[in-house]
PDB file of N, CA, C, O and CB in Angstrom:
ATOM      1  N   ILE A   1       0.848  -1.194   0.000  1.00  0.00           N
ATOM      2  CA  ILE A   1       0.000   0.000   0.000  1.00  0.00           C
ATOM      3  C   ILE A   1       0.885   1.245   0.000  1.00  0.00           C
ATOM      4  O   ILE A   1       0.595   2.218  -0.696  1.00  0.00           O
ATOM      5  CB  ILE A   1      -0.960   0.005   1.231  1.00  0.00           C
ATOM      6  N   VAL A   2       1.960   1.210   0.781  1.00  0.00           N
ATOM      7  CA  VAL A   2       2.855   2.364   0.828  1.00  0.00           C
ATOM      8  C   VAL A   2       3.441   2.630  -0.558  1.00  0.00           C
ATOM      9  O   VAL A   2       3.497   3.776  -1.002  1.00  0.00           O
ATOM     10  CB  VAL A   2       3.986   2.138   1.860  1.00  0.00           C
ATOM     11  N   TRP A   3       3.868   1.587  -1.226  1.00  0.00           N
ATOM     12  CA  TRP A   3       4.471   1.756  -2.545  1.00  0.00           C
ATOM     13  C   TRP A   3       3.448   2.268  -3.564  1.00  0.00           C
ATOM     14  O   TRP A   3       3.767   3.119  -4.395  1.00  0.00           O
ATOM     15  CB  TRP A   3       5.073   0.431  -3.024  1.00  0.00           C
ATOM     16  N   LEU A   4       2.232   1.754  -3.498  1.00  0.00           N
ATOM     17  CA  LEU A   4       1.196   2.217  -4.425  1.00  0.00           C
ATOM     18  C   LEU A   4       0.882   3.696  -4.211  1.00  0.00           C
ATOM     19  O   LEU A   4       0.712   4.445  -5.173  1.00  0.00           O
ATOM     20  CB  LEU A   4      -0.080   1.381  -4.259  1.00  0.00           C
ATOM     21  N   ARG A   5       0.805   4.108  -2.962  1.00  0.00           N
ATOM     22  CA  ARG A   5       0.531   5.518  -2.675  1.00  0.00           C
ATOM     23  C   ARG A   5       1.706   6.397  -3.077  1.00  0.00           C
ATOM     24  O   ARG A   5       1.510   7.535  -3.505  1.00  0.00           O
ATOM     25  CB  ARG A   5       0.217   5.712  -1.188  1.00  0.00           C
ATOM     26  N   ALA A   6       2.935   5.876  -2.944  1.00  0.00           N
ATOM     27  CA  ALA A   6       4.112   6.633  -3.370  1.00  0.00           C
ATOM     28  C   ALA A   6       4.073   6.873  -4.874  1.00  0.00           C
ATOM     29  O   ALA A   6       4.600   7.870  -5.367  1.00  0.00           O
ATOM     30  CB  ALA A   6       5.406   5.893  -2.980  1.00  0.00           C
ATOM     31  N   ASN A   7       3.451   5.957  -5.592  1.00  0.00           N
ATOM     32  CA  ASN A   7       3.287   6.108  -7.040  1.00  0.00           C
ATOM     33  C   ASN A   7       1.993   6.822  -7.401  1.00  0.00           C
ATOM     34  O   ASN A   7       1.569   6.803  -8.557  1.00  0.00           O
ATOM     35  CB  ASN A   7       3.321   4.751  -7.711  1.00  0.00           C
ATOM     36  N   ARG A   8       1.370   7.449  -6.417  1.00  0.00           N
ATOM     37  CA  ARG A   8       0.160   8.272  -6.592  1.00  0.00           C
ATOM     38  C   ARG A   8      -1.053   7.523  -7.118  1.00  0.00           C
ATOM     39  O   ARG A   8      -1.873   8.088  -7.842  1.00  0.00           O
ATOM     40  CB  ARG A   8       0.457   9.391  -7.518  1.00  0.00           C
ATOM     41  N   LYS A   9      -1.166   6.265  -6.758  1.00  0.00           N
ATOM     42  CA  LYS A   9      -2.365   5.515  -7.148  1.00  0.00           C
ATOM     43  C   LYS A   9      -3.508   5.938  -6.223  1.00  0.00           C
ATOM     44  O   LYS A   9      -3.309   6.041  -5.013  1.00  0.00           O
ATOM     45  CB  LYS A   9      -2.120   3.955  -7.074  1.00  0.00           C
ATOM     46  N   PRO A  10      -4.687   6.181  -6.765  1.00  0.00           N
ATOM     47  CA  PRO A  10      -5.822   6.604  -5.926  1.00  0.00           C
ATOM     48  C   PRO A  10      -6.228   5.531  -4.910  1.00  0.00           C
ATOM     49  O   PRO A  10      -5.967   4.342  -5.094  1.00  0.00           O
ATOM     50  CB  PRO A  10      -7.021   6.951  -6.808  1.00  0.00           C
ATOM     51  N   TRP A  11      -6.867   5.987  -3.845  1.00  0.00           N
ATOM     52  CA  TRP A  11      -7.268   5.070  -2.775  1.00  0.00           C
ATOM     53  C   TRP A  11      -8.284   4.029  -3.238  1.00  0.00           C
ATOM     54  O   TRP A  11      -8.221   2.871  -2.825  1.00  0.00           O
ATOM     55  CB  TRP A  11      -7.843   5.853  -1.617  1.00  0.00           C
ATOM     56  N   LYS A  12      -9.213   4.435  -4.088  1.00  0.00           N
ATOM     57  CA  LYS A  12     -10.294   3.528  -4.482  1.00  0.00           C
ATOM     58  C   LYS A  12      -9.774   2.240  -5.124  1.00  0.00           C
ATOM     59  O   LYS A  12     -10.192   1.162  -4.704  1.00  0.00           O
ATOM     60  CB  LYS A  12     -11.233   4.234  -5.446  1.00  0.00           C
ATOM     61  N   PRO A  13      -8.890   2.295  -6.114  1.00  0.00           N
ATOM     62  CA  PRO A  13      -8.355   1.045  -6.684  1.00  0.00           C
ATOM     63  C   PRO A  13      -7.527   0.233  -5.685  1.00  0.00           C
ATOM     64  O   PRO A  13      -7.516  -0.997  -5.732  1.00  0.00           O
ATOM     65  CB  PRO A  13      -7.500   1.360  -7.899  1.00  0.00           C
ATOM     66  N   ILE A  14      -6.838   0.931  -4.783  1.00  0.00           N
ATOM     67  CA  ILE A  14      -6.066   0.223  -3.754  1.00  0.00           C
ATOM     68  C   ILE A  14      -7.007  -0.566  -2.859  1.00  0.00           C
ATOM     69  O   ILE A  14      -6.753  -1.730  -2.548  1.00  0.00           O
ATOM     70  CB  ILE A  14      -5.223   1.213  -2.912  1.00  0.00           C
ATOM     71  N   CYS A  15      -8.082   0.065  -2.450  1.00  0.00           N
ATOM     72  CA  CYS A  15      -9.063  -0.606  -1.588  1.00  0.00           C
ATOM     73  C   CYS A  15      -9.681  -1.810  -2.290  1.00  0.00           C
ATOM     74  O   CYS A  15      -9.866  -2.859  -1.675  1.00  0.00           O
ATOM     75  CB  CYS A  15     -10.165   0.375  -1.164  1.00  0.00           C
ATOM     76  N   TRP A  16      -9.995  -1.668  -3.548  1.00  0.00           N
ATOM     77  CA  TRP A  16     -10.563  -2.785  -4.310  1.00  0.00           C
ATOM     78  C   TRP A  16      -9.549  -3.911  -4.446  1.00  0.00           C
ATOM     79  O   TRP A  16      -9.894  -5.082  -4.287  1.00  0.00           O
ATOM     80  CB  TRP A  16     -11.022  -2.315  -5.702  1.00  0.00           C
ATOM     81  N   GLN A  17      -8.300  -3.563  -4.740  1.00  0.00           N
ATOM     82  CA  GLN A  17      -7.259  -4.567  -4.939  1.00  0.00           C
ATOM     83  C   GLN A  17      -7.031  -5.412  -3.692  1.00  0.00           C
ATOM     84  O   GLN A  17      -6.856  -6.627  -3.793  1.00  0.00           O
ATOM     85  CB  GLN A  17      -5.964  -3.897  -5.348  1.00  0.00           C
ATOM     86  N   PHE A  18      -7.029  -4.785  -2.518  1.00  0.00           N
ATOM     87  CA  PHE A  18      -6.746  -5.503  -1.274  1.00  0.00           C
ATOM     88  C   PHE A  18      -7.999  -5.918  -0.515  1.00  0.00           C
ATOM     89  O   PHE A  18      -7.905  -6.610   0.499  1.00  0.00           O
ATOM     90  CB  PHE A  18      -5.890  -4.653  -0.386  1.00  0.00           C
ATOM     91  N   GLY A  19      -9.153  -5.511  -0.985  1.00  0.00           N
ATOM     92  CA  GLY A  19     -10.400  -5.872  -0.322  1.00  0.00           C
ATOM     93  C   GLY A  19     -10.560  -5.212   1.035  1.00  0.00           C
ATOM     94  O   GLY A  19     -11.043  -5.827   1.985  1.00  0.00           O
ATOM     95  N   LEU A  20     -10.146  -3.941   1.118  1.00  0.00           N
ATOM     96  CA  LEU A  20     -10.189  -3.208   2.380  1.00  0.00           C
ATOM     97  C   LEU A  20     -11.103  -1.997   2.263  1.00  0.00           C
ATOM     98  O   LEU A  20     -11.365  -1.493   1.171  1.00  0.00           O
ATOM     99  CB  LEU A  20      -8.778  -2.771   2.801  1.00  0.00           C
ATOM    100  N   SER A  21     -11.576  -1.548   3.411  1.00  0.00           N
ATOM    101  CA  SER A  21     -12.290  -0.276   3.431  1.00  0.00           C
ATOM    102  C   SER A  21     -11.245   0.835   3.368  1.00  0.00           C
ATOM    103  O   SER A  21     -10.054   0.590   3.562  1.00  0.00           O
ATOM    104  CB  SER A  21     -13.200  -0.139   4.714  1.00  0.00           C
ATOM    105  N   ARG A  22     -11.691   2.033   3.099  1.00  0.00           N
ATOM    106  CA  ARG A  22     -10.758   3.163   3.029  1.00  0.00           C
ATOM    107  C   ARG A  22     -10.066   3.370   4.370  1.00  0.00           C
ATOM    108  O   ARG A  22      -8.869   3.657   4.409  1.00  0.00           O
ATOM    109  CB  ARG A  22     -11.493   4.451   2.607  1.00  0.00           C
ATOM    110  N   THR A  23     -10.796   3.229   5.462  1.00  0.00           N
ATOM    111  CA  THR A  23     -10.229   3.401   6.793  1.00  0.00           C
ATOM    112  C   THR A  23      -9.152   2.360   7.077  1.00  0.00           C
ATOM    113  O   THR A  23      -8.082   2.696   7.586  1.00  0.00           O
ATOM    114  CB  THR A  23     -11.326   3.319   7.848  1.00  0.00           C
ATOM    115  N   ALA A  24      -9.425   1.111   6.753  1.00  0.00           N
ATOM    116  CA  ALA A  24      -8.455   0.039   6.990  1.00  0.00           C
ATOM    117  C   ALA A  24      -7.207   0.236   6.136  1.00  0.00           C
ATOM    118  O   ALA A  24      -6.091   0.019   6.607  1.00  0.00           O
ATOM    119  CB  ALA A  24      -9.085  -1.332   6.696  1.00  0.00           C
ATOM    120  N   ALA A  25      -7.390   0.643   4.890  1.00  0.00           N
ATOM    121  CA  ALA A  25      -6.245   0.876   4.011  1.00  0.00           C
ATOM    122  C   ALA A  25      -5.393   2.031   4.530  1.00  0.00           C
ATOM    123  O   ALA A  25      -4.165   1.961   4.500  1.00  0.00           O
ATOM    124  CB  ALA A  25      -6.717   1.165   2.576  1.00  0.00           C
ATOM    125  N   THR A  26      -6.038   3.085   5.002  1.00  0.00           N
ATOM    126  CA  THR A  26      -5.314   4.225   5.548  1.00  0.00           C
ATOM    127  C   THR A  26      -4.525   3.832   6.794  1.00  0.00           C
ATOM    128  O   THR A  26      -3.377   4.244   6.963  1.00  0.00           O
ATOM    129  CB  THR A  26      -6.282   5.359   5.875  1.00  0.00           C
ATOM    130  N   LYS A  27      -5.140   3.039   7.659  1.00  0.00           N
ATOM    131  CA  LYS A  27      -4.438   2.601   8.868  1.00  0.00           C
ATOM    132  C   LYS A  27      -3.228   1.746   8.520  1.00  0.00           C
ATOM    133  O   LYS A  27      -2.180   1.886   9.150  1.00  0.00           O
ATOM    134  CB  LYS A  27      -5.386   1.820   9.785  1.00  0.00           C
ATOM    135  N   ARG A  28      -3.344   0.876   7.547  1.00  0.00           N
ATOM    136  CA  ARG A  28      -2.200   0.059   7.131  1.00  0.00           C
ATOM    137  C   ARG A  28      -1.114   0.908   6.496  1.00  0.00           C
ATOM    138  O   ARG A  28       0.073   0.642   6.684  1.00  0.00           O
ATOM    139  CB  ARG A  28      -2.646  -1.025   6.153  1.00  0.00           C
ATOM    140  N   TRP A  29      -1.508   1.925   5.747  1.00  0.00           N
ATOM    141  CA  TRP A  29      -0.548   2.826   5.145  1.00  0.00           C
ATOM    142  C   TRP A  29       0.203   3.598   6.239  1.00  0.00           C
ATOM    143  O   TRP A  29       1.424   3.744   6.170  1.00  0.00           O
ATOM    144  CB  TRP A  29      -1.255   3.795   4.173  1.00  0.00           C
ATOM    145  N   GLN A  30      -0.527   4.091   7.244  1.00  0.00           N
ATOM    146  CA  GLN A  30       0.103   4.806   8.356  1.00  0.00           C
ATOM    147  C   GLN A  30       1.089   3.906   9.093  1.00  0.00           C
ATOM    148  O   GLN A  30       2.178   4.347   9.463  1.00  0.00           O
ATOM    149  CB  GLN A  30      -0.963   5.330   9.331  1.00  0.00           C
ATOM    150  N   TYR A  31       0.716   2.661   9.306  1.00  0.00           N
ATOM    151  CA  TYR A  31       1.595   1.719   9.995  1.00  0.00           C
ATOM    152  C   TYR A  31       2.855   1.468   9.173  1.00  0.00           C
ATOM    153  O   TYR A  31       3.951   1.407   9.730  1.00  0.00           O
ATOM    154  CB  TYR A  31       0.860   0.391  10.268  1.00  0.00           C
ATOM    155  N   GLY A  32       2.717   1.326   7.881  1.00  0.00           N
ATOM    156  CA  GLY A  32       3.875   1.125   7.016  1.00  0.00           C
ATOM    157  C   GLY A  32       4.827   2.308   7.049  1.00  0.00           C
ATOM    158  O   GLY A  32       6.042   2.131   7.140  1.00  0.00           O
ATOM    159  N   ILE A  33       4.276   3.518   6.976  1.00  0.00           N
ATOM    160  CA  ILE A  33       5.100   4.726   7.061  1.00  0.00           C
ATOM    161  C   ILE A  33       5.773   4.812   8.432  1.00  0.00           C
ATOM    162  O   ILE A  33       6.934   5.210   8.531  1.00  0.00           O
ATOM    163  CB  ILE A  33       4.243   5.990   6.800  1.00  0.00           C
ATOM    164  N   ALA A  34       5.046   4.441   9.483  1.00  0.00           N
ATOM    165  CA  ALA A  34       5.611   4.472  10.831  1.00  0.00           C
ATOM    166  C   ALA A  34       6.780   3.496  10.964  1.00  0.00           C
ATOM    167  O   ALA A  34       7.799   3.828  11.568  1.00  0.00           O
ATOM    168  CB  ALA A  34       4.530   4.141  11.868  1.00  0.00           C
ATOM    169  N   LEU A  35       6.636   2.305  10.405  1.00  0.00           N
ATOM    170  CA  LEU A  35       7.740   1.339  10.460  1.00  0.00           C
ATOM    171  C   LEU A  35       8.967   1.867   9.723  1.00  0.00           C
ATOM    172  O   LEU A  35      10.094   1.688  10.183  1.00  0.00           O
ATOM    173  CB  LEU A  35       7.306  -0.009   9.861  1.00  0.00           C
ATOM    174  N   ILE A  36       8.753   2.505   8.601  1.00  0.00           N
ATOM    175  CA  ILE A  36       9.872   3.092   7.860  1.00  0.00           C
ATOM    176  C   ILE A  36      10.558   4.156   8.709  1.00  0.00           C
ATOM    177  O   ILE A  36      11.786   4.223   8.750  1.00  0.00           O
ATOM    178  CB  ILE A  36       9.387   3.700   6.519  1.00  0.00           C
ATOM    179  N   THR A  37       9.769   4.989   9.387  1.00  0.00           N
ATOM    180  CA  THR A  37      10.316   6.033  10.248  1.00  0.00           C
ATOM    181  C   THR A  37      11.139   5.436  11.375  1.00  0.00           C
ATOM    182  O   THR A  37      12.239   5.908  11.661  1.00  0.00           O
ATOM    183  CB  THR A  37       9.196   6.895  10.818  1.00  0.00           C
ATOM    184  N   TRP A  38      10.614   4.401  12.016  1.00  0.00           N
ATOM    185  CA  TRP A  38      11.347   3.724  13.092  1.00  0.00           C
ATOM    186  C   TRP A  38      12.679   3.202  12.585  1.00  0.00           C
ATOM    187  O   TRP A  38      13.719   3.416  13.208  1.00  0.00           O
ATOM    188  CB  TRP A  38      10.514   2.569  13.676  1.00  0.00           C
ATOM    189  N   ARG A  39      12.643   2.516  11.450  1.00  0.00           N
ATOM    190  CA  ARG A  39      13.869   1.908  10.911  1.00  0.00           C
ATOM    191  C   ARG A  39      14.888   2.962  10.506  1.00  0.00           C
ATOM    192  O   ARG A  39      16.088   2.762  10.699  1.00  0.00           O
ATOM    193  CB  ARG A  39      13.539   1.025   9.710  1.00  0.00           C
ATOM    194  N   LEU A  40      14.437   4.074   9.953  1.00  0.00           N
ATOM    195  CA  LEU A  40      15.362   5.137   9.580  1.00  0.00           C
ATOM    196  C   LEU A  40      16.024   5.772  10.794  1.00  0.00           C
ATOM    197  O   LEU A  40      17.112   6.338  10.690  1.00  0.00           O
ATOM    198  CB  LEU A  40      14.641   6.195   8.780  1.00  0.00           C
ATOM    199  N   ASN A  41      15.366   5.676  11.943  1.00  0.00           N
ATOM    200  CA  ASN A  41      15.928   6.197  13.184  1.00  0.00           C
ATOM    201  C   ASN A  41      16.735   5.141  13.937  1.00  0.00           C
ATOM    202  O   ASN A  41      17.141   5.361  15.078  1.00  0.00           O
ATOM    203  CB  ASN A  41      14.819   6.727  14.072  1.00  0.00           C
ATOM    204  N   GLY A  42      16.965   4.000  13.297  1.00  0.00           N
ATOM    205  CA  GLY A  42      17.788   2.965  13.902  1.00  0.00           C
ATOM    206  C   GLY A  42      17.117   2.188  15.012  1.00  0.00           C
ATOM    207  O   GLY A  42      17.790   1.622  15.874  1.00  0.00           O
ATOM    208  N   ARG A  43      15.812   2.157  14.998  1.00  0.00           N
ATOM    209  CA  ARG A  43      15.053   1.446  16.034  1.00  0.00           C
ATOM    210  C   ARG A  43      14.145   0.412  15.394  1.00  0.00           C
ATOM    211  O   ARG A  43      13.794   0.503  14.217  1.00  0.00           O
ATOM    212  CB  ARG A  43      14.223   2.433  16.887  1.00  0.00           C
ATOM    213  N   VAL A  44      13.776  -0.567  16.196  1.00  0.00           N
ATOM    214  CA  VAL A  44      12.827  -1.581  15.749  1.00  0.00           C
ATOM    215  C   VAL A  44      11.781  -1.716  16.843  1.00  0.00           C
ATOM    216  O   VAL A  44      12.121  -2.063  17.974  1.00  0.00           O
ATOM    217  CB  VAL A  44      13.534  -2.962  15.446  1.00  0.00           C
ATOM    218  N   PRO A  45      10.514  -1.451  16.535  1.00  0.00           N
ATOM    219  CA  PRO A  45       9.483  -1.569  17.566  1.00  0.00           C
ATOM    220  C   PRO A  45       9.279  -3.032  17.960  1.00  0.00           C
ATOM    221  O   PRO A  45       9.386  -3.932  17.127  1.00  0.00           O
ATOM    222  CB  PRO A  45       8.156  -0.959  17.073  1.00  0.00           C
ATOM    223  N   SER A  46       8.989  -3.247  19.210  1.00  0.00           N
ATOM    224  CA  SER A  46       8.717  -4.590  19.711  1.00  0.00           C
ATOM    225  C   SER A  46       7.472  -5.157  19.031  1.00  0.00           C
ATOM    226  O   SER A  46       6.512  -4.434  18.765  1.00  0.00           O
ATOM    227  CB  SER A  46       8.538  -4.576  21.249  1.00  0.00           C
ATOM    228  N   SER A  47       7.506  -6.435  18.761  1.00  0.00           N
ATOM    229  CA  SER A  47       6.346  -7.072  18.129  1.00  0.00           C
ATOM    230  C   SER A  47       5.147  -7.135  19.076  1.00  0.00           C
ATOM    231  O   SER A  47       4.025  -7.397  18.643  1.00  0.00           O
ATOM    232  CB  SER A  47       6.710  -8.481  17.661  1.00  0.00           C
ATOM    233  N   LYS A  48       5.382  -6.897  20.353  1.00  0.00           N
ATOM    234  CA  LYS A  48       4.299  -6.909  21.337  1.00  0.00           C
ATOM    235  C   LYS A  48       3.547  -5.581  21.381  1.00  0.00           C
ATOM    236  O   LYS A  48       2.479  -5.490  21.988  1.00  0.00           O
ATOM    237  CB  LYS A  48       4.852  -7.230  22.716  1.00  0.00           C
ATOM    238  N   ARG A  49       4.092  -4.567  20.749  1.00  0.00           N
ATOM    239  CA  ARG A  49       3.445  -3.255  20.758  1.00  0.00           C
ATOM    240  C   ARG A  49       2.312  -3.202  19.741  1.00  0.00           C
ATOM    241  O   ARG A  49       2.344  -3.880  18.714  1.00  0.00           O
ATOM    242  CB  ARG A  49       4.468  -2.150  20.467  1.00  0.00           C
ATOM    243  N   SER A  50       1.322  -2.390  20.046  1.00  0.00           N
ATOM    244  CA  SER A  50       0.183  -2.240  19.140  1.00  0.00           C
ATOM    245  C   SER A  50       0.558  -1.356  17.955  1.00  0.00           C
ATOM    246  O   SER A  50       1.537  -0.611  17.998  1.00  0.00           O
ATOM    247  CB  SER A  50      -1.030  -1.648  19.887  1.00  0.00           C
ATOM    248  N   LYS A  51      -0.234  -1.457  16.910  1.00  0.00           N
ATOM    249  CA  LYS A  51      -0.009  -0.614  15.742  1.00  0.00           C
ATOM    250  C   LYS A  51      -0.165   0.858  16.115  1.00  0.00           C
ATOM    251  O   LYS A  51       0.584   1.705  15.628  1.00  0.00           O
ATOM    252  CB  LYS A  51      -0.982  -0.988  14.606  1.00  0.00           C
ATOM    253  N   ARG A  52      -1.130   1.165  16.972  1.00  0.00           N
ATOM    254  CA  ARG A  52      -1.365   2.550  17.389  1.00  0.00           C
ATOM    255  C   ARG A  52      -0.131   3.106  18.095  1.00  0.00           C
ATOM    256  O   ARG A  52       0.253   4.250  17.851  1.00  0.00           O
ATOM    257  CB  ARG A  52      -2.601   2.640  18.317  1.00  0.00           C
ATOM    258  N   PHE A  53       0.500   2.305  18.972  1.00  0.00           N
ATOM    259  CA  PHE A  53       1.707   2.731  19.674  1.00  0.00           C
ATOM    260  C   PHE A  53       2.824   3.040  18.678  1.00  0.00           C
ATOM    261  O   PHE A  53       3.504   4.059  18.798  1.00  0.00           O
ATOM    262  CB  PHE A  53       2.161   1.649  20.672  1.00  0.00           C
ATOM    263  N   VAL A  54       3.005   2.173  17.713  1.00  0.00           N
ATOM    264  CA  VAL A  54       4.063   2.353  16.709  1.00  0.00           C
ATOM    265  C   VAL A  54       3.831   3.633  15.920  1.00  0.00           C
ATOM    266  O   VAL A  54       4.770   4.390  15.679  1.00  0.00           O
ATOM    267  CB  VAL A  54       4.124   1.142  15.752  1.00  0.00           C
ATOM    268  N   ILE A  55       2.590   3.881  15.515  1.00  0.00           N
ATOM    269  CA  ILE A  55       2.268   5.077  14.736  1.00  0.00           C
ATOM    270  C   ILE A  55       2.471   6.346  15.560  1.00  0.00           C
ATOM    271  O   ILE A  55       3.068   7.309  15.078  1.00  0.00           O
ATOM    272  CB  ILE A  55       0.825   5.006  14.227  1.00  0.00           C
ATOM    273  N   GLU A  56       1.980   6.354  16.796  1.00  0.00           N
ATOM    274  CA  GLU A  56       2.100   7.548  17.635  1.00  0.00           C
ATOM    275  C   GLU A  56       3.552   7.857  17.969  1.00  0.00           C
ATOM    276  O   GLU A  56       3.943   9.024  17.987  1.00  0.00           O
ATOM    277  CB  GLU A  56       1.301   7.373  18.921  1.00  0.00           C
ATOM    278  N   ASN A  57       4.347   6.844  18.231  1.00  0.00           N
ATOM    279  CA  ASN A  57       5.744   7.093  18.564  1.00  0.00           C
ATOM    280  C   ASN A  57       6.574   7.432  17.330  1.00  0.00           C
ATOM    281  O   ASN A  57       7.584   8.126  17.454  1.00  0.00           O
ATOM    282  CB  ASN A  57       6.333   5.886  19.266  1.00  0.00           C
ATOM    283  N   ALA A  58       6.191   6.975  16.170  1.00  0.00           N
ATOM    284  CA  ALA A  58       6.864   7.386  14.940  1.00  0.00           C
ATOM    285  C   ALA A  58       6.625   8.872  14.712  1.00  0.00           C
ATOM    286  O   ALA A  58       7.506   9.585  14.232  1.00  0.00           O
ATOM    287  CB  ALA A  58       6.364   6.555  13.725  1.00  0.00           C
ATOM    288  N   ASP A  59       5.433   9.330  15.058  1.00  0.00           N
ATOM    289  CA  ASP A  59       5.116  10.745  14.943  1.00  0.00           C
ATOM    290  C   ASP A  59       6.039  11.554  15.848  1.00  0.00           C
ATOM    291  O   ASP A  59       6.534  12.606  15.444  1.00  0.00           O
ATOM    292  CB  ASP A  59       3.636  11.006  15.298  1.00  0.00           C
ATOM    293  N   ARG A  60       6.272  11.077  17.057  1.00  0.00           N
ATOM    294  CA  ARG A  60       7.186  11.761  17.975  1.00  0.00           C
ATOM    295  C   ARG A  60       8.616  11.728  17.451  1.00  0.00           C
ATOM    296  O   ARG A  60       9.337  12.720  17.559  1.00  0.00           O
ATOM    297  CB  ARG A  60       7.122  11.123  19.367  1.00  0.00           C
ATOM    298  N   LEU A  61       9.032  10.605  16.888  1.00  0.00           N
ATOM    299  CA  LEU A  61      10.386  10.497  16.329  1.00  0.00           C
ATOM    300  C   LEU A  61      10.586  11.490  15.190  1.00  0.00           C
ATOM    301  O   LEU A  61      11.624  12.145  15.103  1.00  0.00           O
ATOM    302  CB  LEU A  61      10.653   9.065  15.832  1.00  0.00           C
ATOM    303  N   SER A  62       9.589  11.596  14.319  1.00  0.00           N
ATOM    304  CA  SER A  62       9.721  12.498  13.180  1.00  0.00           C
ATOM    305  C   SER A  62       9.727  13.957  13.635  1.00  0.00           C
ATOM    306  O   SER A  62      10.380  14.788  13.005  1.00  0.00           O
ATOM    307  CB  SER A  62       8.585  12.261  12.178  1.00  0.00           C
ATOM    308  N   ARG A  63       9.030  14.279  14.693  1.00  0.00           N
ATOM    309  CA  ARG A  63       9.035  15.647  15.195  1.00  0.00           C
ATOM    310  C   ARG A  63      10.395  16.007  15.788  1.00  0.00           C
ATOM    311  O   ARG A  63      10.847  17.145  15.657  1.00  0.00           O
ATOM    312  CB  ARG A  63       7.935  15.833  16.243  1.00  0.00           C
ATOM    313  N   LYS A  64      11.051  15.046  16.440  1.00  0.00           N
ATOM    314  CA  LYS A  64      12.371  15.298  17.002  1.00  0.00           C
ATOM    315  C   LYS A  64      13.372  15.591  15.890  1.00  0.00           C
ATOM    316  O   LYS A  64      14.263  16.424  16.056  1.00  0.00           O
ATOM    317  CB  LYS A  64      12.839  14.099  17.844  1.00  0.00           C
ATOM    318  N   ILE A  65      13.228  14.919  14.778  1.00  0.00           N
ATOM    319  CA  ILE A  65      14.142  15.119  13.661  1.00  0.00           C
ATOM    320  C   ILE A  65      13.944  16.497  13.039  1.00  0.00           C
ATOM    321  O   ILE A  65      14.916  17.194  12.744  1.00  0.00           O
ATOM    322  CB  ILE A  65      13.944  14.027  12.604  1.00  0.00           C
ATOM    323  N   VAL A  66      12.703  16.887  12.843  1.00  0.00           N
ATOM    324  CA  VAL A  66      12.399  18.165  12.185  1.00  0.00           C
ATOM    325  C   VAL A  66      12.767  19.331  13.091  1.00  0.00           C
ATOM    326  O   VAL A  66      13.346  20.318  12.638  1.00  0.00           O
ATOM    327  CB  VAL A  66      10.907  18.242  11.802  1.00  0.00           C
ATOM    328  N   LEU A  67      12.431  19.215  14.366  1.00  0.00           N
ATOM    329  CA  LEU A  67      12.709  20.319  15.284  1.00  0.00           C
ATOM    330  C   LEU A  67      14.141  20.218  15.708  1.00  0.00           C
ATOM    331  O   LEU A  67      14.614  21.045  16.487  1.00  0.00           O
ATOM    332  CB  LEU A  67      11.766  20.303  16.514  1.00  0.00           C
TER     333      LEU A  67
END
């Protein structure tokens, strides 16, 4: 999903291709971007952590880099 969005594919065909609702596709895309952010910062989130935790902490990591 991350790669398709990077290539500017619209959400509707992505949702049809994966059989997801728009909300579910967006959440998976956010999680993918968050994992990339974690890895670029030299960290790996624990597999026991929730997707929400990974996304929220990636947001904090990216803010530290920008500021």
